PDB file of C-alpha atoms in Angstrom:
ATOM      1  CA  SER A 762      -0.031  -0.334  -0.037  1.00 48.00           C
ATOM      2  CA  GLN A 763       1.417   3.293  -0.469  1.00 53.00           C
ATOM      3  CA  GLN A 764       0.573   6.200   1.771  1.00 59.00           C
ATOM      4  CA  GLY A 765       0.791   9.582  -0.537  1.00 65.00           C
ATOM      5  CA  GLU A 766       1.175  10.906  -3.543  1.00 76.00           C
ATOM      6  CA  GLU A 767       4.324  13.059  -4.530  1.00 80.00           C
ATOM      7  CA  ASP A 768       4.316  15.757  -6.596  1.00 84.00           C
ATOM      8  CA  PRO A 769       5.326  16.520  -9.495  1.00 90.00           C
ATOM      9  CA  GLN A 770       6.184  12.856 -11.077  1.00 91.00           C
ATOM     10  CA  ALA A 771       8.991  14.048 -12.603  1.00 94.00           C
ATOM     11  CA  LEU A 772      11.440  17.622 -12.754  1.00 96.00           C
ATOM     12  CA  SER A 773      14.086  18.914 -14.556  1.00 97.00           C
ATOM     13  CA  ILE A 774      16.604  21.707 -13.554  1.00 97.00           C
ATOM     14  CA  GLN A 775      19.486  23.428 -14.388  1.00 97.00           C
ATOM     15  CA  GLU A 776      22.132  23.116 -12.267  1.00 97.00           C
ATOM     16  CA  GLY A 777      21.732  25.987  -9.449  1.00 97.00           C
ATOM     17  CA  GLU A 778      18.358  25.913  -9.776  1.00 97.00           C
ATOM     18  CA  ASN A 779      16.598  25.076  -6.607  1.00 98.00           C
ATOM     19  CA  ALA A 780      14.204  22.545  -6.417  1.00 97.00           C
ATOM     20  CA  THR A 781      11.512  21.310  -4.235  1.00 97.00           C
ATOM     21  CA  MET A 782       9.368  17.788  -4.268  1.00 96.00           C
ATOM     22  CA  ASN A 783       5.878  18.074  -2.569  1.00 96.00           C
ATOM     23  CA  CYS A 784       4.813  14.884  -0.570  1.00 94.00           C
ATOM     24  CA  SER A 785       0.734  13.877   1.067  1.00 94.00           C
ATOM     25  CA  TYR A 786      -0.258  11.443   2.969  1.00 93.00           C
ATOM     26  CA  LYS A 787      -3.293  10.487   4.352  1.00 91.00           C
ATOM     27  CA  THR A 788      -3.135   8.942   7.800  1.00 88.00           C
ATOM     28  CA  SER A 789      -1.162  10.437  11.369  1.00 90.00           C
ATOM     29  CA  ILE A 790       2.512  10.005  11.721  1.00 91.00           C
ATOM     30  CA  ASN A 791       5.395   9.649  14.239  1.00 90.00           C
ATOM     31  CA  ASN A 792       7.194  10.882  11.595  1.00 92.00           C
ATOM     32  CA  LEU A 793       8.305  11.671   7.690  1.00 94.00           C
ATOM     33  CA  GLN A 794      11.339  10.863   6.338  1.00 94.00           C
ATOM     34  CA  TRP A 795      13.027  11.676   2.957  1.00 95.00           C
ATOM     35  CA  TYR A 796      14.794   9.254   0.652  1.00 95.00           C
ATOM     36  CA  ARG A 797      17.184   8.946  -2.438  1.00 96.00           C
ATOM     37  CA  GLN A 798      18.225   6.301  -5.022  1.00 94.00           C
ATOM     38  CA  ASN A 799      19.953   6.372  -7.781  1.00 91.00           C
ATOM     39  CA  SER A 800      18.352   4.603 -10.880  1.00 85.00           C
ATOM     40  CA  GLY A 801      18.370   0.843  -9.886  1.00 78.00           C
ATOM     41  CA  ARG A 802      20.726   1.182  -6.504  1.00 85.00           C
ATOM     42  CA  GLY A 803      19.658   1.121  -2.933  1.00 87.00           C
ATOM     43  CA  LEU A 804      17.938   3.908  -1.021  1.00 91.00           C
ATOM     44  CA  VAL A 805      20.010   6.414   1.009  1.00 91.00           C
ATOM     45  CA  HIS A 806      18.018   8.441   4.545  1.00 91.00           C
ATOM     46  CA  LEU A 807      18.321  11.842   3.946  1.00 94.00           C
ATOM     47  CA  ILE A 808      16.598  13.614   6.401  1.00 94.00           C
ATOM     48  CA  LEU A 809      13.611  12.579   9.158  1.00 94.00           C
ATOM     49  CA  ILE A 810      11.237  15.227  10.821  1.00 95.00           C
ATOM     50  CA  ARG A 811       9.215  14.349  13.943  1.00 94.00           C
ATOM     51  CA  SER A 812       5.345  15.204  13.785  1.00 94.00           C
ATOM     52  CA  ASN A 813       5.727  17.998  15.679  1.00 95.00           C
ATOM     53  CA  GLU A 814       8.906  19.379  13.863  1.00 96.00           C
ATOM     54  CA  ARG A 815       7.872  22.045  11.695  1.00 97.00           C
ATOM     55  CA  GLU A 816      11.030  22.188   9.884  1.00 98.00           C
ATOM     56  CA  LYS A 817      14.709  20.919   9.594  1.00 97.00           C
ATOM     57  CA  HIS A 818      17.565  21.351   7.811  1.00 96.00           C
ATOM     58  CA  SER A 819      20.695  19.323   6.787  1.00 96.00           C
ATOM     59  CA  GLY A 820      23.194  20.959   4.396  1.00 97.00           C
ATOM     60  CA  ARG A 821      21.726  22.080   1.306  1.00 97.00           C
ATOM     61  CA  LEU A 822      18.277  19.282   2.328  1.00 98.00           C
ATOM     62  CA  ARG A 823      15.204  21.547   3.766  1.00 98.00           C
ATOM     63  CA  VAL A 824      12.104  19.706   5.004  1.00 98.00           C
ATOM     64  CA  THR A 825       9.236  21.203   6.253  1.00 98.00           C
ATOM     65  CA  LEU A 826       5.296  19.282   7.601  1.00 97.00           C
ATOM     66  CA  ASP A 827       2.809  21.080   7.823  1.00 97.00           C
ATOM     67  CA  THR A 828       0.702  17.638   9.753  1.00 96.00           C
ATOM     68  CA  SER A 829      -2.614  19.853   9.934  1.00 96.00           C
ATOM     69  CA  LYS A 830      -2.339  19.222   5.776  1.00 95.00           C
ATOM     70  CA  LYS A 831      -0.474  16.301   5.843  1.00 95.00           C
ATOM     71  CA  SER A 832       2.169  17.496   3.949  1.00 96.00           C
ATOM     72  CA  SER A 833       5.448  17.216   3.662  1.00 97.00           C
ATOM     73  CA  SER A 834       7.796  19.390   0.862  1.00 97.00           C
ATOM     74  CA  LEU A 835      11.878  19.109   0.587  1.00 98.00           C
ATOM     75  CA  LEU A 836      14.206  21.304  -1.214  1.00 98.00           C
ATOM     76  CA  ILE A 837      17.187  20.648  -2.590  1.00 98.00           C
ATOM     77  CA  THR A 838      18.683  24.215  -2.469  1.00 98.00           C
ATOM     78  CA  ALA A 839      21.594  25.119  -5.666  1.00 98.00           C
ATOM     79  CA  SER A 840      21.066  21.661  -7.080  1.00 97.00           C
ATOM     80  CA  ARG A 841      24.317  19.634  -8.746  1.00 97.00           C
ATOM     81  CA  ALA A 842      24.021  17.524 -11.664  1.00 97.00           C
ATOM     82  CA  ALA A 843      25.320  14.446  -8.647  1.00 96.00           C
ATOM     83  CA  ASP A 844      21.755  15.699  -7.214  1.00 97.00           C
ATOM     84  CA  THR A 845      19.868  13.753 -10.203  1.00 97.00           C
ATOM     85  CA  ALA A 846      17.817  10.913  -8.698  1.00 97.00           C
ATOM     86  CA  SER A 847      14.488   9.542  -7.446  1.00 96.00           C
ATOM     87  CA  TYR A 848      13.524  10.511  -4.089  1.00 96.00           C
ATOM     88  CA  PHE A 849      10.736   9.531  -2.119  1.00 95.00           C
ATOM     89  CA  CYS A 850       9.369  10.951   0.838  1.00 95.00           C
ATOM     90  CA  ALA A 851       8.155   7.903   3.502  1.00 94.00           C
ATOM     91  CA  THR A 852       5.749   7.568   6.353  1.00 93.00           C
ATOM     92  CA  ASP A 853       5.952   6.273   9.669  1.00 90.00           C
ATOM     93  CA  SER A 854       2.557   5.279  11.301  1.00 84.00           C
ATOM     94  CA  LEU A 855       1.718   2.410  13.372  1.00 81.00           C
ATOM     95  CA  SER A 856      -0.448   0.239  11.428  1.00 77.00           C
ATOM     96  CA  GLY A 857      -1.581  -3.372  12.610  1.00 74.00           C
ATOM     97  CA  GLY A 858      -0.049  -3.514  15.458  1.00 75.00           C
ATOM     98  CA  TYR A 859       3.318  -2.630  13.983  1.00 76.00           C
ATOM     99  CA  ASN A 860       5.458   0.855  12.796  1.00 80.00           C
ATOM    100  CA  LYS A 861       5.696   0.838   9.550  1.00 87.00           C
ATOM    101  CA  LEU A 862       7.381   2.901   6.923  1.00 90.00           C
ATOM    102  CA  ILE A 863       5.515   3.380   3.816  1.00 90.00           C
ATOM    103  CA  PHE A 864       6.343   5.215   0.405  1.00 93.00           C
ATOM    104  CA  GLY A 865       5.882   8.007  -1.595  1.00 92.00           C
ATOM    105  CA  ALA A 866       5.097   7.568  -5.224  1.00 92.00           C
ATOM    106  CA  GLY A 867       8.366   9.377  -5.834  1.00 93.00           C
ATOM    107  CA  THR A 868      10.099  12.568  -8.233  1.00 95.00           C
ATOM    108  CA  ARG A 869      12.471  11.548 -10.215  1.00 95.00           C
ATOM    109  CA  LEU A 870      14.484  14.868 -10.475  1.00 97.00           C
ATOM    110  CA  ALA A 871      17.208  15.356 -13.339  1.00 97.00           C
ATOM    111  CA  VAL A 872      19.851  18.018 -12.813  1.00 97.00           C
ATOM    112  CA  HIS A 873      21.160  19.152 -15.570  1.00 96.00           C
ATOM    113  CA  PRO A 874      25.036  20.703 -15.582  1.00 93.00           C
TER     114      PRO A 874
ATOM    115  CA  GLY B 228      26.343   2.798  11.054  1.00 68.00           C
ATOM    116  CA  ALA B 229      23.882   0.250  11.355  1.00 82.00           C
ATOM    117  CA  VAL B 230      24.227  -1.942   8.532  1.00 91.00           C
ATOM    118  CA  VAL B 231      21.630  -4.340   6.279  1.00 94.00           C
ATOM    119  CA  SER B 232      23.163  -6.865   3.018  1.00 96.00           C
ATOM    120  CA  GLN B 233      21.435  -8.616   1.398  1.00 97.00           C
ATOM    121  CA  HIS B 234      22.566 -12.223  -1.358  1.00 97.00           C
ATOM    122  CA  PRO B 235      21.985 -12.435  -3.944  1.00 97.00           C
ATOM    123  CA  SER B 236      22.415  -8.849  -5.286  1.00 96.00           C
ATOM    124  CA  TRP B 237      20.935  -9.973  -8.633  1.00 96.00           C
ATOM    125  CA  VAL B 238      19.049 -13.537  -9.589  1.00 97.00           C
ATOM    126  CA  ILE B 239      18.368 -14.898 -13.088  1.00 97.00           C
ATOM    127  CA  CYS B 240      16.445 -17.472 -12.883  1.00 96.00           C
ATOM    128  CA  LYS B 241      13.666 -20.112 -14.998  1.00 96.00           C
ATOM    129  CA  SER B 242       9.975 -19.472 -14.508  1.00 97.00           C
ATOM    130  CA  GLY B 243       8.906 -22.375 -12.236  1.00 97.00           C
ATOM    131  CA  THR B 244      11.697 -22.686 -10.184  1.00 97.00           C
ATOM    132  CA  SER B 245      11.854 -21.017  -6.298  1.00 97.00           C
ATOM    133  CA  VAL B 246      14.708 -18.368  -5.172  1.00 97.00           C
ATOM    134  CA  LYS B 247      15.720 -17.542  -1.796  1.00 97.00           C
ATOM    135  CA  ILE B 248      16.509 -14.063  -0.841  1.00 98.00           C
ATOM    136  CA  GLU B 249      18.660 -13.607   2.378  1.00 97.00           C
ATOM    137  CA  CYS B 250      18.974 -10.044   4.290  1.00 96.00           C
ATOM    138  CA  ARG B 251      20.971  -9.625   6.711  1.00 95.00           C
ATOM    139  CA  SER B 252      22.179  -7.093  10.054  1.00 93.00           C
ATOM    140  CA  LEU B 253      25.087  -7.488  10.087  1.00 93.00           C
ATOM    141  CA  ASP B 254      26.028  -5.156  13.388  1.00 89.00           C
ATOM    142  CA  PHE B 255      22.623  -5.015  15.031  1.00 89.00           C
ATOM    143  CA  GLN B 256      19.819  -7.415  16.108  1.00 90.00           C
ATOM    144  CA  ALA B 257      16.810  -6.416  14.083  1.00 89.00           C
ATOM    145  CA  THR B 258      13.271  -7.755  16.047  1.00 84.00           C
ATOM    146  CA  THR B 259      11.668  -6.371  13.305  1.00 89.00           C
ATOM    147  CA  MET B 260      12.452  -6.745   9.169  1.00 92.00           C
ATOM    148  CA  PHE B 261      10.616  -5.364   5.991  1.00 94.00           C
ATOM    149  CA  TRP B 262      10.672  -6.709   2.826  1.00 96.00           C
ATOM    150  CA  TYR B 263       9.446  -4.105  -0.569  1.00 96.00           C
ATOM    151  CA  ARG B 264       8.826  -4.850  -3.920  1.00 96.00           C
ATOM    152  CA  GLN B 265       9.527  -1.918  -6.851  1.00 95.00           C
ATOM    153  CA  PHE B 266       9.069  -2.175  -9.810  1.00 92.00           C
ATOM    154  CA  PRO B 267      11.132  -0.474 -12.544  1.00 88.00           C
ATOM    155  CA  LYS B 268      10.597   3.659 -12.395  1.00 86.00           C
ATOM    156  CA  GLN B 269       7.607   3.186  -9.460  1.00 90.00           C
ATOM    157  CA  SER B 270       7.897   3.043  -5.364  1.00 91.00           C
ATOM    158  CA  LEU B 271       8.562   0.564  -3.002  1.00 94.00           C
ATOM    159  CA  MET B 272       5.549  -1.386  -2.086  1.00 95.00           C
ATOM    160  CA  LEU B 273       5.971  -3.089   1.375  1.00 94.00           C
ATOM    161  CA  MET B 274       4.904  -6.884   0.825  1.00 96.00           C
ATOM    162  CA  ALA B 275       5.481  -8.295   4.956  1.00 94.00           C
ATOM    163  CA  THR B 276       7.027  -7.300   8.159  1.00 92.00           C
ATOM    164  CA  SER B 277       7.838  -9.961   9.849  1.00 89.00           C
ATOM    165  CA  ASN B 278       9.341 -10.646  13.202  1.00 85.00           C
ATOM    166  CA  GLU B 279      11.602 -12.827  14.902  1.00 82.00           C
ATOM    167  CA  GLY B 280      10.114 -16.196  15.628  1.00 80.00           C
ATOM    168  CA  SER B 281       6.337 -15.542  14.845  1.00 82.00           C
ATOM    169  CA  LYS B 282       4.992 -15.052  11.355  1.00 86.00           C
ATOM    170  CA  ALA B 283       5.065 -12.474   8.982  1.00 91.00           C
ATOM    171  CA  THR B 284       2.607 -10.261   8.375  1.00 92.00           C
ATOM    172  CA  TYR B 285       1.377  -9.829   4.703  1.00 94.00           C
ATOM    173  CA  GLU B 286       0.014  -6.075   2.734  1.00 93.00           C
ATOM    174  CA  GLN B 287      -3.265  -6.428   1.611  1.00 92.00           C
ATOM    175  CA  GLY B 288      -3.132  -8.245  -1.863  1.00 93.00           C
ATOM    176  CA  VAL B 289       0.387  -9.776  -1.275  1.00 95.00           C
ATOM    177  CA  GLU B 290       0.825 -13.524  -1.580  1.00 94.00           C
ATOM    178  CA  LYS B 291       1.502 -15.480   1.421  1.00 93.00           C
ATOM    179  CA  ASP B 292       1.992 -18.756  -0.040  1.00 94.00           C
ATOM    180  CA  LYS B 293       4.190 -17.291  -3.170  1.00 96.00           C
ATOM    181  CA  PHE B 294       6.659 -15.059  -0.767  1.00 97.00           C
ATOM    182  CA  LEU B 295       7.414 -17.164   2.090  1.00 96.00           C
ATOM    183  CA  ILE B 296       9.019 -14.877   4.424  1.00 94.00           C
ATOM    184  CA  ASN B 297      11.703 -16.401   7.347  1.00 91.00           C
ATOM    185  CA  HIS B 298      13.030 -14.689  10.303  1.00 88.00           C
ATOM    186  CA  ALA B 299      14.224 -17.372  12.201  1.00 82.00           C
ATOM    187  CA  SER B 300      17.000 -15.472  13.890  1.00 89.00           C
ATOM    188  CA  LEU B 301      17.731 -11.773  15.577  1.00 90.00           C
ATOM    189  CA  THR B 302      19.757 -11.256  12.320  1.00 93.00           C
ATOM    190  CA  LEU B 303      17.858 -13.071   9.380  1.00 94.00           C
ATOM    191  CA  SER B 304      15.148 -12.652   7.548  1.00 94.00           C
ATOM    192  CA  THR B 305      14.964 -14.506   4.077  1.00 96.00           C
ATOM    193  CA  LEU B 306      12.083 -13.963   1.236  1.00 97.00           C
ATOM    194  CA  THR B 307      11.363 -17.642  -0.745  1.00 97.00           C
ATOM    195  CA  VAL B 308       9.243 -16.533  -3.825  1.00 97.00           C
ATOM    196  CA  THR B 309       8.054 -19.602  -4.950  1.00 97.00           C
ATOM    197  CA  SER B 310       7.199 -20.573  -8.554  1.00 96.00           C
ATOM    198  CA  ALA B 311       8.361 -17.765  -9.724  1.00 97.00           C
ATOM    199  CA  HIS B 312       7.193 -16.439 -13.122  1.00 96.00           C
ATOM    200  CA  PRO B 313       7.947 -13.515 -15.194  1.00 96.00           C
ATOM    201  CA  GLU B 314       5.880 -10.591 -13.385  1.00 96.00           C
ATOM    202  CA  ASP B 315       7.612 -11.536 -10.233  1.00 96.00           C
ATOM    203  CA  SER B 316      10.684  -9.858 -11.879  1.00 97.00           C
ATOM    204  CA  SER B 317      11.413  -6.910  -9.469  1.00 96.00           C
ATOM    205  CA  PHE B 318      13.528  -5.211  -7.023  1.00 96.00           C
ATOM    206  CA  TYR B 319      13.664  -6.616  -3.689  1.00 97.00           C
ATOM    207  CA  ILE B 320      14.762  -4.806  -1.051  1.00 97.00           C
ATOM    208  CA  CYS B 321      14.737  -5.113   2.834  1.00 96.00           C
ATOM    209  CA  SER B 322      14.505  -2.837   5.552  1.00 94.00           C
ATOM    210  CA  ALA B 323      15.177  -3.814   9.354  1.00 92.00           C
ATOM    211  CA  ARG B 324      14.262  -2.253  12.781  1.00 87.00           C
ATOM    212  CA  PRO B 325      16.819  -2.787  15.651  1.00 82.00           C
ATOM    213  CA  GLY B 326      15.558  -3.642  19.145  1.00 71.00           C
ATOM    214  CA  LEU B 327      12.129  -3.169  20.448  1.00 60.00           C
ATOM    215  CA  GLY B 328      10.114   0.666  19.320  1.00 56.00           C
ATOM    216  CA  GLY B 329      13.374   1.383  17.352  1.00 59.00           C
ATOM    217  CA  ARG B 330      12.422   4.374  15.034  1.00 68.00           C
ATOM    218  CA  GLU B 331      15.227   3.949  12.450  1.00 77.00           C
ATOM    219  CA  GLN B 332      14.748   1.716   9.858  1.00 85.00           C
ATOM    220  CA  PHE B 333      17.956   0.452   7.788  1.00 90.00           C
ATOM    221  CA  PHE B 334      17.829  -0.624   4.196  1.00 93.00           C
ATOM    222  CA  GLY B 335      19.948  -3.340   2.570  1.00 95.00           C
ATOM    223  CA  PRO B 336      21.473  -2.424  -0.862  1.00 95.00           C
ATOM    224  CA  GLY B 337      18.268  -4.655  -2.630  1.00 96.00           C
ATOM    225  CA  THR B 338      17.877  -7.969  -4.565  1.00 97.00           C
ATOM    226  CA  ARG B 339      17.196  -7.091  -8.444  1.00 96.00           C
ATOM    227  CA  LEU B 340      15.135 -10.575  -9.619  1.00 97.00           C
ATOM    228  CA  THR B 341      14.519 -11.774 -13.219  1.00 97.00           C
ATOM    229  CA  VAL B 342      12.423 -14.507 -13.800  1.00 97.00           C
ATOM    230  CA  LEU B 343      12.930 -15.850 -17.710  1.00 96.00           C
TER     231      LEU B 343
END
């Protein structure tokens, strides 16, 4: 099952520009996490924001969380060609007696030199 | 940091055969492990949750007789795709949560299964 949607599905920008990806979810959460995946490879954990936090920074990454709207955004500033990857949000919530991580549909980011 | 390994990293098999994929937590004990499936250009879909020493809990629509999960120890979970067919070809990713109530989840590198 998937928790929600991400938009845009695909994003193409030039190096140096900022990239913003949005994620919406449906149920209450413990935290929300963002992951990166290069084509055909494993996941890289980027950042975790707890349900009682509204904003978090890590290097060039900025994540916001609005629990009233059940949405989050990931901003990558001053993008680089190496940022080209798929980005997924994942919500950590209690379901069926277990804490599960459910992924959004993902945004494919292409950063052109 | 916590490391999760998967073996094999890729496998090609003939239709009708069974394939076993191993997921190991290398430097921590994982009470709970998860199995995900990812089709090309799609997201990760949670297949099942397994706890050490008990039966796995499968997500809706996942055939438990098709995808056998065994979590025999605190460091090893296995996924067996039985009687594999071409539509089972996918990227299978496991993850592990250390201890009880742990929030962090560590992902394996994935196993690419191709069924001919």
